[in-house]
């Protein structure tokens, strides 16, 4: 227990810091600007500290005033009394956003239930005076602000709050209950900015922002300088290339001038050549004209003699044509008679072939008769050797009887086998049906695992590791609830997912703590996976009963508790009942929503669900006032896919039963098949014996039948014998008749041959006569043709030369005109060629070949200068000017960049050196706090690149166990209690460095174990009660016993209820006198 002096200090502090429900109107009187401590010394407040907080119709308060102390303010009270309401009042009264509190997004939700308006008034300490901020709120989500009694806008209040260094949006200064977990989720960059704003000099965060902006401007300048330098280099390279082009341009121009001169001389040379050719053609034409006249006089007599021969040849050629037709007709008739002779010869060959076939048939017939007689003799001999046989009929009858018995037994076995096969087929079909059902269930489980893999891959990897290493654990280890929870209706999934935190849904649940520690060591420390682990309660809570049966709540629309909405392993249900009270959370319908005002008045209902909303009901243990908060249900993302574990087990059992029955039926079927095979073997033996007996009995009868058949066949063959002599005589008669016909045809053939011979002789005589006349005609035509060709040649030459002469004359005229035009002379004038041209022409070749060769050479050289623009000289000069301007601009901008870098370096020194000093101070205090708790903690400034000022951040690393290493503080690696301790100690490390006027921390000690809570409390008291620190609000619902307190502390005990005294009835002095009398009475005599 604390000593008596400490207890006295606490009671006095509580009396001076009044928190009541009913006080006079808060605007009725003024409050003091300074306080007096217990020793009579005045209390010094930091500028911006809170002197007074007044609340009217705000959350749980109807009317309340809080007067905090200048140092550590310990606000203590039971749950529901209104501790967090004070935190909300500080935030909202200082122009903070509702989102910072995590309770509701609308300001109207903070008005006391049953009231339409409420207000908050906060009095702040300021050198030379005070600042009073009043905010009036309404259920219509409207706010009215006054500053020092004057109406103003929210913007004015925000500026005043900022001027006092108050930052309610900074988690390093203002940490409400709902945001405690978010501190560990802050990134390094966010933590650095929050720390700068909270404890750094006012200009530190400004310098940091300026550096980030400077760095962006520096990049822009660097890019500009680089682009200018690159552009200047390209311009220089381009102009160097243009210089070469310019030289090539002048060289090309010289070649073009030479081409122009050659083009001027070429027409004059061509004119002279054409003029000479014209004179030559004129002389040749006169000579051809004389030869043509002489040849025409000797060509006429030859043409008359050729015509006479043609008149003699025409009748002879007509006779030859007639004789040729007659010869062809005689040859055709001769060929037709020869074809008739060939057909008659073939007819004779067919008759002879038919006779030969009959001879062959006769030979075959004799052979068949001999063979048949031999077979008959052999059969008769065998029949004679067959003696008398014994009677085998009785034995055959016995065998038949036994075979019929076996047939009946086989029929019975077949029927029994068919029944068993039918039953087996039914079992196989049933097994397949259950297997398909089991596969469907496994596929649904696979879909849930796939969703988990996408949402949290580390958890999925840990599941795979657990399935492979389950033998390492002695107790039950359950996979994450996302996989093992199976809602009975997909509609229920949204309630379960909303009620259970996602970190628990993806957590592994262990029956034994040793298994949990071993698992986390393997998975978290070795595999570096971010996973959650949960320990089941030592005493099972799975069978906990609800405080009220669900039937008593059905009148409000409730139809089930959460526990009845899903199936899960017993350990999982036990944990959820223990942690989330699922056995006592009812779920209702739209009717519940309609009756919500009556529902929240019911006792024992702290958390309920309607069809689409979640309601949390808080009741003050003192005043029974009810405060509620509601939120919309989130759609389910995981649990809509559900597999009934009990049904899955039943399906697996059914599959095993089917497989066992199929195995029994297979064994029975094998036994029947063995009996069936035995019967078939015996039947084969009996049939073989019966066949031998039947063969022995019917052998004599078979022999007799064979002999009779062969005799009939022999008689038939002898009856149908062929008569060869008659056939030979008929054949000779047919051949003689055909030969007579051949002789008559041959006579006709000889007559046609003689006729063709006489016609051929006449044709020969006529042909010889024609040949003589044709030879003479050919000779004359040859001589005439030669003269005709020569005559035609001369005529063509005369015409061609005339045409050529005219063309050359025209060309001479045109070339003269063209040459004078090219030389800029009058086309039809008589002015001679200028003297300068004659001089230039004299230096050039005088023949077209040489001119063309030189011209082609000059053109080739000129064409070699490709890609040269006409404006290359102008462009070269223009770019020279541009290069000079660019060099000047680049020099100016490079100088500006160097100056900017020097400024950045100076700004960096102004920011980074104080920041490193500040982080060092924080690290020293943070590490000292951890060492006092036998743990290790470090704070350092982290940056990947020194120039990337927007990537700087603060890294917090902690170690709570000797067996582990330092790990960065994150939202996943440490436990909830470890995160709370780390957060609290970091804030305390900032406390002595703090430039903010106050700090608020709400219920951060709830997740700590008693040892750490006591250590942290001692650190808080030592640090927050120093004279150099600012105001500190520490809110908690409970405190451990025997804690050490300081004189500088102010304990604010929150009492809330219907029997509280009003301030007018409260007499502090009388209360102290009464306490003193009690102490005197208790003193020993």
mmCIF file with all atom_site columns, N, CA and C in Angstrom, residues 201-255:
data_model
loop_
_atom_site.group_PDB
_atom_site.id
_atom_site.type_symbol
_atom_site.label_atom_id
_atom_site.label_alt_id
_atom_site.label_comp_id
_atom_site.label_asym_id
_atom_site.label_entity_id
_atom_site.label_seq_id
_atom_site.pdbx_PDB_ins_code
_atom_site.Cartn_x
_atom_site.Cartn_y
_atom_site.Cartn_z
_atom_site.occupancy
_atom_site.B_iso_or_equiv
_atom_site.pdbx_formal_charge
_atom_site.auth_seq_id
_atom_site.auth_comp_id
_atom_site.auth_asym_id
_atom_site.auth_atom_id
_atom_site.pdbx_PDB_model_num
ATOM 1   N N  . UNK A 1 201 ? 12.210 21.575 -32.669  1.00 0.00 ? 201 UNK A N  1
ATOM 2   C CA . UNK A 1 201 ? 12.038 23.033 -32.701  1.00 0.00 ? 201 UNK A CA 1
ATOM 3   C C  . UNK A 1 201 ? 10.984 23.403 -33.731  1.00 0.00 ? 201 UNK A C  1
ATOM 4   N N  . UNK A 1 202 ? 10.343 24.546 -33.610  1.00 0.00 ? 202 UNK A N  1
ATOM 5   C CA . UNK A 1 202 ? 9.261  24.908 -34.546  1.00 0.00 ? 202 UNK A CA 1
ATOM 6   C C  . UNK A 1 202 ? 9.721  24.900 -35.985  1.00 0.00 ? 202 UNK A C  1
ATOM 7   N N  . UNK A 1 203 ? 11.010 25.264 -36.207  1.00 0.00 ? 203 UNK A N  1
ATOM 8   C CA . UNK A 1 203 ? 11.466 25.359 -37.593  1.00 0.00 ? 203 UNK A CA 1
ATOM 9   C C  . UNK A 1 203 ? 11.931 24.006 -38.152  1.00 0.00 ? 203 UNK A C  1
ATOM 10  N N  . UNK A 1 204 ? 12.043 22.954 -37.325  1.00 0.00 ? 204 UNK A N  1
ATOM 11  C CA . UNK A 1 204 ? 12.604 21.682 -37.811  1.00 0.00 ? 204 UNK A CA 1
ATOM 12  C C  . UNK A 1 204 ? 11.729 21.063 -38.884  1.00 0.00 ? 204 UNK A C  1
ATOM 13  N N  . UNK A 1 205 ? 10.439 20.937 -38.603  1.00 0.00 ? 205 UNK A N  1
ATOM 14  C CA . UNK A 1 205 ? 9.543  20.338 -39.611  1.00 0.00 ? 205 UNK A CA 1
ATOM 15  C C  . UNK A 1 205 ? 9.472  21.229 -40.852  1.00 0.00 ? 205 UNK A C  1
ATOM 16  N N  . UNK A 1 206 ? 9.533  22.570 -40.638  1.00 0.00 ? 206 UNK A N  1
ATOM 17  C CA . UNK A 1 206 ? 9.527  23.493 -41.784  1.00 0.00 ? 206 UNK A CA 1
ATOM 18  C C  . UNK A 1 206 ? 10.764 23.273 -42.646  1.00 0.00 ? 206 UNK A C  1
ATOM 19  N N  . UNK A 1 207 ? 11.942 23.142 -41.973  1.00 0.00 ? 207 UNK A N  1
ATOM 20  C CA . UNK A 1 207 ? 13.168 22.866 -42.729  1.00 0.00 ? 207 UNK A CA 1
ATOM 21  C C  . UNK A 1 207 ? 13.060 21.549 -43.503  1.00 0.00 ? 207 UNK A C  1
ATOM 22  N N  . UNK A 1 208 ? 12.466 20.541 -42.843  1.00 0.00 ? 208 UNK A N  1
ATOM 23  C CA . UNK A 1 208 ? 12.328 19.233 -43.503  1.00 0.00 ? 208 UNK A CA 1
ATOM 24  C C  . UNK A 1 208 ? 11.471 19.357 -44.772  1.00 0.00 ? 208 UNK A C  1
ATOM 25  N N  . UNK A 1 209 ? 10.339 20.048 -44.650  1.00 0.00 ? 209 UNK A N  1
ATOM 26  C CA . UNK A 1 209 ? 9.477  20.240 -45.820  1.00 0.00 ? 209 UNK A CA 1
ATOM 27  C C  . UNK A 1 209 ? 10.193 21.039 -46.904  1.00 0.00 ? 209 UNK A C  1
ATOM 28  N N  . UNK A 1 210 ? 10.948 22.086 -46.442  1.00 0.00 ? 210 UNK A N  1
ATOM 29  C CA . UNK A 1 210 ? 11.680 22.881 -47.424  1.00 0.00 ? 210 UNK A CA 1
ATOM 30  C C  . UNK A 1 210 ? 12.733 22.031 -48.134  1.00 0.00 ? 210 UNK A C  1
ATOM 31  N N  . UNK A 1 211 ? 13.408 21.177 -47.369  1.00 0.00 ? 211 UNK A N  1
ATOM 32  C CA . UNK A 1 211 ? 14.419 20.305 -47.992  1.00 0.00 ? 211 UNK A CA 1
ATOM 33  C C  . UNK A 1 211 ? 13.796 19.382 -49.034  1.00 0.00 ? 211 UNK A C  1
ATOM 34  N N  . UNK A 1 212 ? 12.627 18.826 -48.717  1.00 0.00 ? 212 UNK A N  1
ATOM 35  C CA . UNK A 1 212 ? 11.964 17.957 -49.694  1.00 0.00 ? 212 UNK A CA 1
ATOM 36  C C  . UNK A 1 212 ? 11.607 18.753 -50.941  1.00 0.00 ? 212 UNK A C  1
ATOM 37  N N  . UNK A 1 213 ? 11.115 19.988 -50.740  1.00 0.00 ? 213 UNK A N  1
ATOM 38  C CA . UNK A 1 213 ? 10.795 20.836 -51.904  1.00 0.00 ? 213 UNK A CA 1
ATOM 39  C C  . UNK A 1 213 ? 12.063 21.246 -52.655  1.00 0.00 ? 213 UNK A C  1
ATOM 40  N N  . UNK A 1 214 ? 13.136 21.595 -51.857  1.00 0.00 ? 214 UNK A N  1
ATOM 41  C CA . UNK A 1 214 ? 14.411 21.963 -52.487  1.00 0.00 ? 214 UNK A CA 1
ATOM 42  C C  . UNK A 1 214 ? 14.956 20.821 -53.334  1.00 0.00 ? 214 UNK A C  1
ATOM 43  N N  . UNK A 1 215 ? 14.820 19.607 -52.785  1.00 0.00 ? 215 UNK A N  1
ATOM 44  C CA . UNK A 1 215 ? 15.342 18.443 -53.529  1.00 0.00 ? 215 UNK A CA 1
ATOM 45  C C  . UNK A 1 215 ? 14.604 18.280 -54.853  1.00 0.00 ? 215 UNK A C  1
ATOM 46  N N  . UNK A 1 216 ? 13.293 18.523 -54.830  1.00 0.00 ? 216 UNK A N  1
ATOM 47  C CA . UNK A 1 216 ? 12.524 18.448 -56.078  1.00 0.00 ? 216 UNK A CA 1
ATOM 48  C C  . UNK A 1 216 ? 12.958 19.529 -57.056  1.00 0.00 ? 216 UNK A C  1
ATOM 49  N N  . UNK A 1 217 ? 13.163 20.757 -56.528  1.00 0.00 ? 217 UNK A N  1
ATOM 50  C CA . UNK A 1 217 ? 13.627 21.851 -57.393  1.00 0.00 ? 217 UNK A CA 1
ATOM 51  C C  . UNK A 1 217 ? 15.032 21.581 -57.919  1.00 0.00 ? 217 UNK A C  1
ATOM 52  N N  . UNK A 1 218 ? 15.885 20.958 -57.066  1.00 0.00 ? 218 UNK A N  1
ATOM 53  C CA . UNK A 1 218 ? 17.239 20.622 -57.500  1.00 0.00 ? 218 UNK A CA 1
ATOM 54  C C  . UNK A 1 218 ? 17.211 19.627 -58.660  1.00 0.00 ? 218 UNK A C  1
ATOM 55  N N  . UNK A 1 219 ? 16.332 18.642 -58.554  1.00 0.00 ? 219 UNK A N  1
ATOM 56  C CA . UNK A 1 219 ? 16.199 17.673 -59.665  1.00 0.00 ? 219 UNK A CA 1
ATOM 57  C C  . UNK A 1 219 ? 15.786 18.385 -60.938  1.00 0.00 ? 219 UNK A C  1
ATOM 58  N N  . UNK A 1 220 ? 14.843 19.354 -60.794  1.00 0.00 ? 220 UNK A N  1
ATOM 59  C CA . UNK A 1 220 ? 14.398 20.081 -61.984  1.00 0.00 ? 220 UNK A CA 1
ATOM 60  C C  . UNK A 1 220 ? 15.555 20.867 -62.598  1.00 0.00 ? 220 UNK A C  1
ATOM 61  N N  . UNK A 1 221 ? 16.352 21.550 -61.735  1.00 0.00 ? 221 UNK A N  1
ATOM 62  C CA . UNK A 1 221 ? 17.493 22.305 -62.252  1.00 0.00 ? 221 UNK A CA 1
ATOM 63  C C  . UNK A 1 221 ? 18.527 21.386 -62.888  1.00 0.00 ? 221 UNK A C  1
ATOM 64  N N  . UNK A 1 222 ? 18.797 20.227 -62.231  1.00 0.00 ? 222 UNK A N  1
ATOM 65  C CA . UNK A 1 222 ? 19.745 19.279 -62.813  1.00 0.00 ? 222 UNK A CA 1
ATOM 66  C C  . UNK A 1 222 ? 19.284 18.811 -64.178  1.00 0.00 ? 222 UNK A C  1
ATOM 67  N N  . UNK A 1 223 ? 17.994 18.492 -64.267  1.00 0.00 ? 223 UNK A N  1
ATOM 68  C CA . UNK A 1 223 ? 17.460 18.042 -65.556  1.00 0.00 ? 223 UNK A CA 1
ATOM 69  C C  . UNK A 1 223 ? 17.582 19.153 -66.604  1.00 0.00 ? 223 UNK A C  1
ATOM 70  N N  . UNK A 1 224 ? 17.291 20.408 -66.179  1.00 0.00 ? 224 UNK A N  1
ATOM 71  C CA . UNK A 1 224 ? 17.378 21.526 -67.127  1.00 0.00 ? 224 UNK A CA 1
ATOM 72  C C  . UNK A 1 224 ? 18.809 21.720 -67.610  1.00 0.00 ? 224 UNK A C  1
ATOM 73  N N  . UNK A 1 225 ? 19.786 21.709 -66.665  1.00 0.00 ? 225 UNK A N  1
ATOM 74  C CA . UNK A 1 225 ? 21.194 21.880 -67.041  1.00 0.00 ? 225 UNK A CA 1
ATOM 75  C C  . UNK A 1 225 ? 21.652 20.752 -67.951  1.00 0.00 ? 225 UNK A C  1
ATOM 76  N N  . UNK A 1 226 ? 21.257 19.507 -67.590  1.00 0.00 ? 226 UNK A N  1
ATOM 77  C CA . UNK A 1 226 ? 21.649 18.356 -68.422  1.00 0.00 ? 226 UNK A CA 1
ATOM 78  C C  . UNK A 1 226 ? 21.048 18.458 -69.816  1.00 0.00 ? 226 UNK A C  1
ATOM 79  N N  . UNK A 1 227 ? 19.796 18.885 -69.861  1.00 0.00 ? 227 UNK A N  1
ATOM 80  C CA . UNK A 1 227 ? 19.155 19.019 -71.168  1.00 0.00 ? 227 UNK A CA 1
ATOM 81  C C  . UNK A 1 227 ? 19.826 20.122 -71.987  1.00 0.00 ? 227 UNK A C  1
ATOM 82  N N  . UNK A 1 228 ? 20.159 21.275 -71.328  1.00 0.00 ? 228 UNK A N  1
ATOM 83  C CA . UNK A 1 228 ? 20.826 22.367 -72.042  1.00 0.00 ? 228 UNK A CA 1
ATOM 84  C C  . UNK A 1 228 ? 22.194 21.916 -72.557  1.00 0.00 ? 228 UNK A C  1
ATOM 85  N N  . UNK A 1 229 ? 22.960 21.214 -71.684  1.00 0.00 ? 229 UNK A N  1
ATOM 86  C CA . UNK A 1 229 ? 24.294 20.755 -72.074  1.00 0.00 ? 229 UNK A CA 1
ATOM 87  C C  . UNK A 1 229 ? 24.204 19.780 -73.248  1.00 0.00 ? 229 UNK A C  1
ATOM 88  N N  . UNK A 1 230 ? 23.227 18.869 -73.167  1.00 0.00 ? 230 UNK A N  1
ATOM 89  C CA . UNK A 1 230 ? 23.058 17.904 -74.256  1.00 0.00 ? 230 UNK A CA 1
ATOM 90  C C  . UNK A 1 230 ? 22.661 18.622 -75.541  1.00 0.00 ? 230 UNK A C  1
ATOM 91  N N  . UNK A 1 231 ? 21.765 19.610 -75.408  1.00 0.00 ? 231 UNK A N  1
ATOM 92  C CA . UNK A 1 231 ? 21.323 20.349 -76.599  1.00 0.00 ? 231 UNK A CA 1
ATOM 93  C C  . UNK A 1 231 ? 22.485 21.139 -77.208  1.00 0.00 ? 231 UNK A C  1
ATOM 94  N N  . UNK A 1 232 ? 23.332 21.752 -76.321  1.00 0.00 ? 232 UNK A N  1
ATOM 95  C CA . UNK A 1 232 ? 24.484 22.503 -76.814  1.00 0.00 ? 232 UNK A CA 1
ATOM 96  C C  . UNK A 1 232 ? 25.461 21.588 -77.540  1.00 0.00 ? 232 UNK A C  1
ATOM 97  N N  . UNK A 1 233 ? 25.697 20.392 -76.956  1.00 0.00 ? 233 UNK A N  1
ATOM 98  C CA . UNK A 1 233 ? 26.610 19.446 -77.612  1.00 0.00 ? 233 UNK A CA 1
ATOM 99  C C  . UNK A 1 233 ? 26.081 19.015 -78.963  1.00 0.00 ? 233 UNK A C  1
ATOM 100 N N  . UNK A 1 234 ? 24.771 18.759 -79.012  1.00 0.00 ? 234 UNK A N  1
ATOM 101 C CA . UNK A 1 234 ? 24.179 18.360 -80.298  1.00 0.00 ? 234 UNK A CA 1
ATOM 102 C C  . UNK A 1 234 ? 24.283 19.505 -81.315  1.00 0.00 ? 234 UNK A C  1
ATOM 103 N N  . UNK A 1 235 ? 24.089 20.761 -80.842  1.00 0.00 ? 235 UNK A N  1
ATOM 104 C CA . UNK A 1 235 ? 24.183 21.901 -81.755  1.00 0.00 ? 235 UNK A CA 1
ATOM 105 C C  . UNK A 1 235 ? 25.592 22.042 -82.308  1.00 0.00 ? 235 UNK A C  1
ATOM 106 N N  . UNK A 1 236 ? 26.601 21.852 -81.430  1.00 0.00 ? 236 UNK A N  1
ATOM 107 C CA . UNK A 1 236 ? 27.981 21.940 -81.905  1.00 0.00 ? 236 UNK A CA 1
ATOM 108 C C  . UNK A 1 236 ? 28.294 20.833 -82.920  1.00 0.00 ? 236 UNK A C  1
ATOM 109 N N  . UNK A 1 237 ? 27.850 19.608 -82.591  1.00 0.00 ? 237 UNK A N  1
ATOM 110 C CA . UNK A 1 237 ? 28.077 18.514 -83.526  1.00 0.00 ? 237 UNK A CA 1
ATOM 111 C C  . UNK A 1 237 ? 27.370 18.778 -84.853  1.00 0.00 ? 237 UNK A C  1
ATOM 112 N N  . UNK A 1 238 ? 26.156 19.319 -84.766  1.00 0.00 ? 238 UNK A N  1
ATOM 113 C CA . UNK A 1 238 ? 25.401 19.599 -85.983  1.00 0.00 ? 238 UNK A CA 1
ATOM 114 C C  . UNK A 1 238 ? 26.109 20.664 -86.820  1.00 0.00 ? 238 UNK A C  1
ATOM 115 N N  . UNK A 1 239 ? 26.640 21.714 -86.177  1.00 0.00 ? 239 UNK A N  1
ATOM 116 C CA . UNK A 1 239 ? 27.311 22.763 -86.939  1.00 0.00 ? 239 UNK A CA 1
ATOM 117 C C  . UNK A 1 239 ? 28.638 22.269 -87.518  1.00 0.00 ? 239 UNK A C  1
ATOM 118 N N  . UNK A 1 240 ? 29.317 21.394 -86.782  1.00 0.00 ? 240 UNK A N  1
ATOM 119 C CA . UNK A 1 240 ? 30.534 20.823 -87.341  1.00 0.00 ? 240 UNK A CA 1
ATOM 120 C C  . UNK A 1 240 ? 30.221 20.032 -88.599  1.00 0.00 ? 240 UNK A C  1
ATOM 121 N N  . UNK A 1 241 ? 29.104 19.285 -88.519  1.00 0.00 ? 241 UNK A N  1
ATOM 122 C CA . UNK A 1 241 ? 28.653 18.555 -89.715  1.00 0.00 ? 241 UNK A CA 1
ATOM 123 C C  . UNK A 1 241 ? 28.251 19.521 -90.810  1.00 0.00 ? 241 UNK A C  1
ATOM 124 N N  . UNK A 1 242 ? 27.595 20.633 -90.461  1.00 0.00 ? 242 UNK A N  1
ATOM 125 C CA . UNK A 1 242 ? 27.181 21.636 -91.463  1.00 0.00 ? 242 UNK A CA 1
ATOM 126 C C  . UNK A 1 242 ? 28.380 22.307 -92.118  1.00 0.00 ? 242 UNK A C  1
ATOM 127 N N  . UNK A 1 243 ? 29.501 22.453 -91.347  1.00 0.00 ? 243 UNK A N  1
ATOM 128 C CA . UNK A 1 243 ? 30.708 23.055 -91.928  1.00 0.00 ? 243 UNK A CA 1
ATOM 129 C C  . UNK A 1 243 ? 31.231 22.209 -93.071  1.00 0.00 ? 243 UNK A C  1
ATOM 130 N N  . UNK A 1 244 ? 31.237 20.920 -92.884  1.00 0.00 ? 244 UNK A N  1
ATOM 131 C CA . UNK A 1 244 ? 31.646 20.028 -93.971  1.00 0.00 ? 244 UNK A CA 1
ATOM 132 C C  . UNK A 1 244 ? 30.680 20.145 -95.138  1.00 0.00 ? 244 UNK A C  1
ATOM 133 N N  . UNK A 1 245 ? 29.373 20.227 -94.820  1.00 0.00 ? 245 UNK A N  1
ATOM 134 C CA . UNK A 1 245 ? 28.373 20.370 -95.889  1.00 0.00 ? 245 UNK A CA 1
ATOM 135 C C  . UNK A 1 245 ? 28.574 21.667 -96.666  1.00 0.00 ? 245 UNK A C  1
ATOM 136 N N  . UNK A 1 246 ? 28.980 22.728 -95.947  1.00 0.00 ? 246 UNK A N  1
ATOM 137 C CA . UNK A 1 246 ? 29.186 23.996 -96.631  1.00 0.00 ? 246 UNK A CA 1
ATOM 138 C C  . UNK A 1 246 ? 30.353 23.897 -97.624  1.00 0.00 ? 246 UNK A C  1
ATOM 139 N N  . UNK A 1 247 ? 31.461 23.255 -97.198  1.00 0.00 ? 247 UNK A N  1
ATOM 140 C CA . UNK A 1 247 ? 32.589 23.075 -98.119  1.00 0.00 ? 247 UNK A CA 1
ATOM 141 C C  . UNK A 1 247 ? 32.184 22.236 -99.324  1.00 0.00 ? 247 UNK A C  1
ATOM 142 N N  . UNK A 1 248 ? 31.401 21.217 -99.053  1.00 0.00 ? 248 UNK A N  1
ATOM 143 C CA . UNK A 1 248 ? 30.932 20.373 -100.153 1.00 0.00 ? 248 UNK A CA 1
ATOM 144 C C  . UNK A 1 248 ? 29.991 21.156 -101.074 1.00 0.00 ? 248 UNK A C  1
ATOM 145 N N  . UNK A 1 249 ? 29.246 22.092 -100.476 1.00 0.00 ? 249 UNK A N  1
ATOM 146 C CA . UNK A 1 249 ? 28.331 22.909 -101.289 1.00 0.00 ? 249 UNK A CA 1
ATOM 147 C C  . UNK A 1 249 ? 29.119 23.724 -102.325 1.00 0.00 ? 249 UNK A C  1
ATOM 148 N N  . UNK A 1 250 ? 30.213 24.377 -101.894 1.00 0.00 ? 250 UNK A N  1
ATOM 149 C CA . UNK A 1 250 ? 31.014 25.169 -102.835 1.00 0.00 ? 250 UNK A CA 1
ATOM 150 C C  . UNK A 1 250 ? 31.686 24.287 -103.891 1.00 0.00 ? 250 UNK A C  1
ATOM 151 N N  . UNK A 1 251 ? 32.145 23.121 -103.474 1.00 0.00 ? 251 UNK A N  1
ATOM 152 C CA . UNK A 1 251 ? 32.761 22.196 -104.438 1.00 0.00 ? 251 UNK A CA 1
ATOM 153 C C  . UNK A 1 251 ? 31.746 21.760 -105.485 1.00 0.00 ? 251 UNK A C  1
ATOM 154 N N  . UNK A 1 252 ? 30.564 21.483 -105.055 1.00 0.00 ? 252 UNK A N  1
ATOM 155 C CA . UNK A 1 252 ? 29.513 21.076 -105.998 1.00 0.00 ? 252 UNK A CA 1
ATOM 156 C C  . UNK A 1 252 ? 29.182 22.224 -106.957 1.00 0.00 ? 252 UNK A C  1
ATOM 157 N N  . UNK A 1 253 ? 29.208 23.444 -106.462 1.00 0.00 ? 253 UNK A N  1
ATOM 158 C CA . UNK A 1 253 ? 28.872 24.583 -107.321 1.00 0.00 ? 253 UNK A CA 1
ATOM 159 C C  . UNK A 1 253 ? 29.886 24.721 -108.460 1.00 0.00 ? 253 UNK A C  1
ATOM 160 N N  . UNK A 1 254 ? 31.167 24.468 -108.191 1.00 0.00 ? 254 UNK A N  1
ATOM 161 C CA . UNK A 1 254 ? 32.178 24.526 -109.253 1.00 0.00 ? 254 UNK A CA 1
ATOM 162 C C  . UNK A 1 254 ? 31.901 23.502 -110.338 1.00 0.00 ? 254 UNK A C  1
ATOM 163 N N  . UNK A 1 255 ? 31.492 22.301 -109.924 1.00 0.00 ? 255 UNK A N  1
ATOM 164 C CA . UNK A 1 255 ? 31.164 21.257 -110.914 1.00 0.00 ? 255 UNK A CA 1
ATOM 165 C C  . UNK A 1 255 ? 29.931 21.649 -111.716 1.00 0.00 ? 255 UNK A C  1
#
